[in-house]
CSV table of N, CA and C in Angstrom, one decimal:
chain,number,residue,atom,x,y,z
A,1,UNK,N,-7.1,-5.8,6.9
A,1,UNK,CA,-8.2,-6.3,6.0
A,1,UNK,C,-8.1,-7.9,6.0
A,2,UNK,N,-7.1,-8.4,6.5
A,2,UNK,CA,-7.0,-9.9,6.5
A,2,UNK,C,-7.5,-10.5,7.8
A,3,UNK,N,-8.1,-9.7,8.7
A,3,UNK,CA,-8.7,-10.3,9.9
A,3,UNK,C,-9.8,-11.2,9.5
A,4,UNK,N,-9.9,-12.4,10.1
A,4,UNK,CA,-11.0,-13.4,9.8
A,4,UNK,C,-12.4,-12.8,9.8
A,5,UNK,N,-12.6,-11.8,10.7
A,5,UNK,CA,-14.0,-11.2,10.8
A,5,UNK,C,-14.3,-10.5,9.5
A,6,UNK,N,-13.3,-9.9,8.8
A,6,UNK,CA,-13.5,-9.1,7.6
A,6,UNK,C,-13.3,-9.9,6.4
A,7,UNK,N,-12.8,-11.1,6.5
A,7,UNK,CA,-12.4,-11.9,5.3
A,7,UNK,C,-13.5,-12.1,4.3
A,8,UNK,N,-14.7,-12.3,4.7
A,8,UNK,CA,-15.9,-12.6,3.8
A,8,UNK,C,-16.7,-11.3,3.5
A,9,UNK,N,-16.2,-10.2,3.9
A,9,UNK,CA,-16.9,-8.9,3.7
A,9,UNK,C,-16.2,-8.0,2.7
A,10,UNK,N,-14.9,-8.3,2.4
A,10,UNK,CA,-14.1,-7.4,1.5
A,10,UNK,C,-13.3,-8.2,0.6
A,11,UNK,N,-13.1,-7.7,-0.6
A,11,UNK,CA,-12.4,-8.4,-1.7
A,11,UNK,C,-11.3,-7.4,-2.2
A,12,UNK,N,-10.1,-7.9,-2.3
A,12,UNK,CA,-9.0,-7.1,-2.8
A,12,UNK,C,-9.1,-7.1,-4.3
A,13,UNK,N,-9.0,-6.0,-5.0
A,13,UNK,CA,-9.2,-5.9,-6.4
A,13,UNK,C,-8.0,-5.2,-7.1
A,14,UNK,N,-7.7,-5.6,-8.3
A,14,UNK,CA,-6.6,-5.0,-9.1
A,14,UNK,C,-7.2,-3.9,-9.9
A,15,UNK,N,-6.8,-2.6,-9.7
A,15,UNK,CA,-7.3,-1.5,-10.5
A,15,UNK,C,-6.2,-0.8,-11.3
A,16,UNK,N,-5.1,-1.5,-11.5
A,16,UNK,CA,-4.0,-1.0,-12.2
A,16,UNK,C,-4.5,-0.4,-13.6
A,17,UNK,N,-4.0,0.8,-13.9
A,17,UNK,CA,-4.3,1.4,-15.1
A,17,UNK,C,-5.6,2.3,-15.1
A,18,UNK,N,-6.3,2.2,-14.0
A,18,UNK,CA,-7.6,3.1,-13.9
A,18,UNK,C,-7.2,4.5,-13.6
A,19,UNK,N,-8.0,5.4,-14.2
A,19,UNK,CA,-7.8,6.8,-13.8
A,19,UNK,C,-8.5,7.0,-12.5
A,20,UNK,N,-8.1,8.1,-11.8
A,20,UNK,CA,-8.8,8.4,-10.5
A,20,UNK,C,-10.3,8.4,-10.5
A,21,UNK,N,-10.9,8.9,-11.6
A,21,UNK,CA,-12.3,9.0,-11.7
A,21,UNK,C,-13.0,7.6,-11.9
A,22,UNK,N,-12.2,6.6,-12.2
A,22,UNK,CA,-12.7,5.2,-12.5
A,22,UNK,C,-12.6,4.3,-11.3
A,23,UNK,N,-12.1,4.7,-10.2
A,23,UNK,CA,-12.0,3.9,-9.0
A,23,UNK,C,-13.5,3.5,-8.5
A,24,UNK,N,-13.7,2.3,-8.1
A,24,UNK,CA,-15.0,1.9,-7.7
A,24,UNK,C,-15.5,2.8,-6.5
A,25,UNK,N,-16.8,3.2,-6.5
A,25,UNK,CA,-17.3,4.0,-5.5
A,25,UNK,C,-17.3,3.2,-4.2
A,26,UNK,N,-16.9,3.8,-3.1
A,26,UNK,CA,-16.9,3.2,-1.8
A,26,UNK,C,-15.7,2.3,-1.5
A,27,UNK,N,-14.8,2.1,-2.5
A,27,UNK,CA,-13.6,1.3,-2.4
A,27,UNK,C,-12.7,1.8,-1.3
A,28,UNK,N,-12.1,1.0,-0.5
A,28,UNK,CA,-11.1,1.3,0.5
A,28,UNK,C,-9.7,1.3,-0.2
A,29,UNK,N,-9.1,2.5,-0.2
A,29,UNK,CA,-7.8,2.6,-0.9
A,29,UNK,C,-6.7,2.8,0.2
A,30,UNK,N,-5.7,1.9,0.1
A,30,UNK,CA,-4.6,1.9,1.1
A,30,UNK,C,-3.3,2.2,0.5
A,31,UNK,N,-2.5,3.0,1.2
A,31,UNK,CA,-1.1,3.4,0.8
A,31,UNK,C,-0.1,2.8,1.8
A,32,UNK,N,1.0,2.4,1.3
A,32,UNK,CA,2.1,1.9,2.1
A,32,UNK,C,2.7,3.0,2.9
A,33,UNK,N,3.4,2.7,4.0
A,33,UNK,CA,4.1,3.7,4.7
A,33,UNK,C,5.2,4.3,3.8
A,34,UNK,N,5.4,5.6,4.0
A,34,UNK,CA,6.4,6.4,3.3
A,34,UNK,C,6.1,6.6,1.8
A,35,UNK,N,4.9,6.3,1.3
A,35,UNK,CA,4.5,6.6,0.0
A,35,UNK,C,4.6,8.1,-0.2
A,36,UNK,N,5.0,8.6,-1.4
A,36,UNK,CA,5.1,10.0,-1.6
A,36,UNK,C,3.8,10.7,-1.2
A,37,UNK,N,3.9,11.7,-0.4
A,37,UNK,CA,2.7,12.4,0.2
A,37,UNK,C,2.4,11.9,1.6
A,38,UNK,N,2.9,10.8,2.0
A,38,UNK,CA,2.7,10.2,3.3
A,38,UNK,C,4.0,9.9,4.0
A,39,UNK,N,4.9,10.8,4.1
A,39,UNK,CA,6.2,10.6,4.6
A,39,UNK,C,6.4,11.2,6.0
A,40,UNK,N,5.3,11.8,6.6
A,40,UNK,CA,5.5,12.4,7.9
A,40,UNK,C,4.5,11.8,8.9
A,41,UNK,N,4.8,11.9,10.1
A,41,UNK,CA,3.8,11.5,11.2
A,41,UNK,C,3.5,10.0,11.1
A,42,UNK,N,2.3,9.6,11.5
A,42,UNK,CA,1.9,8.2,11.6
A,42,UNK,C,1.8,7.6,10.2
A,43,UNK,N,1.5,8.4,9.2
A,43,UNK,CA,1.4,7.8,7.8
A,43,UNK,C,2.8,7.3,7.4
A,44,UNK,N,3.8,7.9,7.8
A,44,UNK,CA,5.2,7.4,7.5
A,44,UNK,C,5.4,6.0,8.2
A,45,UNK,N,4.8,5.8,9.3
A,45,UNK,CA,5.0,4.5,10.0
A,45,UNK,C,4.0,3.4,9.6
A,46,UNK,N,2.7,3.8,9.4
A,46,UNK,CA,1.7,2.8,9.2
A,46,UNK,C,1.0,2.9,7.8
A,47,UNK,N,1.2,3.9,7.1
A,47,UNK,CA,0.5,4.1,5.8
A,47,UNK,C,-0.7,4.9,5.9
A,48,UNK,N,-1.5,4.9,4.9
A,48,UNK,CA,-2.7,5.8,4.9
A,48,UNK,C,-3.9,5.1,4.3
A,49,UNK,N,-5.1,5.5,4.5
A,49,UNK,CA,-6.2,4.9,3.9
A,49,UNK,C,-7.3,6.0,3.6
A,50,UNK,N,-8.1,5.7,2.6
A,50,UNK,CA,-9.2,6.6,2.2
A,50,UNK,C,-10.3,5.8,1.6
A,51,UNK,N,-11.5,6.4,1.5
A,51,UNK,CA,-12.6,5.8,0.8
A,51,UNK,C,-12.8,6.6,-0.5
A,52,UNK,N,-12.9,5.9,-1.6
A,52,UNK,CA,-13.1,6.5,-3.0
A,52,UNK,C,-14.5,6.9,-3.2
A,53,UNK,N,-14.6,8.2,-3.7
A,53,UNK,CA,-15.9,8.8,-4.0
A,53,UNK,C,-15.8,9.9,-5.0
A,54,UNK,N,-16.5,9.7,-6.1
A,54,UNK,CA,-16.4,10.7,-7.2
A,54,UNK,C,-15.0,11.1,-7.6
A,55,UNK,N,-14.2,10.1,-7.7
A,55,UNK,CA,-12.8,10.3,-8.3
A,55,UNK,C,-11.8,10.8,-7.3
A,56,UNK,N,-12.2,11.0,-6.0
A,56,UNK,CA,-11.3,11.4,-5.0
A,56,UNK,C,-11.3,10.4,-3.9
A,57,UNK,N,-10.3,10.5,-3.0
A,57,UNK,CA,-10.3,9.7,-1.8
A,57,UNK,C,-10.6,10.6,-0.6
A,58,UNK,N,-11.4,10.1,0.3
A,58,UNK,CA,-11.7,10.9,1.5
A,58,UNK,C,-11.2,10.2,2.7
A,59,UNK,N,-10.5,10.9,3.5
A,59,UNK,CA,-10.0,10.5,4.8
A,59,UNK,C,-10.1,11.6,5.8
A,60,UNK,N,-8.9,12.1,6.3
A,60,UNK,CA,-8.9,13.3,7.1
A,60,UNK,C,-8.8,14.5,6.2
A,61,UNK,N,-8.9,14.4,5.0
A,61,UNK,CA,-8.8,15.4,4.0
A,61,UNK,C,-9.1,14.8,2.6
A,62,UNK,N,-9.1,15.5,1.5
A,62,UNK,CA,-9.4,15.0,0.2
A,62,UNK,C,-8.0,14.5,-0.4
A,63,UNK,N,-8.0,13.3,-0.9
A,63,UNK,CA,-6.8,12.7,-1.6
A,63,UNK,C,-7.1,12.8,-3.1
A,64,UNK,N,-6.4,13.6,-3.8
A,64,UNK,CA,-6.7,13.8,-5.2
A,64,UNK,C,-6.0,12.9,-6.1
A,65,UNK,N,-4.9,12.2,-5.7
A,65,UNK,CA,-4.1,11.3,-6.5
A,65,UNK,C,-4.2,9.9,-6.0
A,66,UNK,N,-5.2,9.1,-6.5
A,66,UNK,CA,-5.4,7.8,-6.0
A,66,UNK,C,-4.4,6.8,-6.6
A,67,UNK,N,-3.7,7.2,-7.7
A,67,UNK,CA,-2.9,6.3,-8.5
A,67,UNK,C,-1.6,5.7,-7.8
A,68,UNK,N,-1.3,6.3,-6.6
A,68,UNK,CA,-0.1,5.8,-5.9
A,68,UNK,C,-0.5,4.8,-4.8
A,69,UNK,N,-1.6,4.2,-4.9
A,69,UNK,CA,-2.1,3.3,-3.9
A,69,UNK,C,-1.3,2.0,-3.9
A,70,UNK,N,-1.4,1.3,-2.8
A,70,UNK,CA,-0.8,0.0,-2.6
A,70,UNK,C,-1.8,-1.2,-2.8
A,71,UNK,N,-3.0,-1.0,-2.2
A,71,UNK,CA,-4.1,-2.0,-2.3
A,71,UNK,C,-5.5,-1.2,-2.4
A,72,UNK,N,-6.4,-1.9,-3.0
A,72,UNK,CA,-7.8,-1.4,-3.1
A,72,UNK,C,-8.7,-2.6,-2.8
A,73,UNK,N,-9.6,-2.3,-1.9
A,73,UNK,CA,-10.6,-3.3,-1.4
A,73,UNK,C,-12.0,-2.8,-1.6
A,74,UNK,N,-12.9,-3.7,-2.0
A,74,UNK,CA,-14.3,-3.4,-2.2
A,74,UNK,C,-15.2,-4.2,-1.3
A,75,UNK,N,-16.3,-3.7,-0.8
A,75,UNK,CA,-17.2,-4.5,0.0
A,75,UNK,C,-17.9,-5.6,-0.8
A,76,UNK,N,-18.1,-6.7,-0.2
A,76,UNK,CA,-18.9,-7.8,-0.9
A,76,UNK,C,-20.0,-8.2,0.1
A,77,UNK,N,-21.0,-8.8,-0.4
A,77,UNK,CA,-22.1,-9.3,0.5
A,77,UNK,C,-21.6,-10.5,1.3
A,78,UNK,N,-22.0,-10.5,2.6
A,78,UNK,CA,-21.5,-11.5,3.5
A,78,UNK,C,-22.5,-12.7,3.4
């Protein structure tokens, strides 16, 4: 997300204390490598990412617990 091409299109936001249902729609939610639930395969090496929608995260499956996130990014106008 720190790539110069993306710099003016995304903003890192602090959502500490939000319930899963309160995450901004369309936010990109990122988890660090080896976060609980992401300790196997490539997620253990690189982390995991999902898009927030209706209180869940969507990636290669539904992520029901968004609160263990490392970073949250929202799109902004370029």
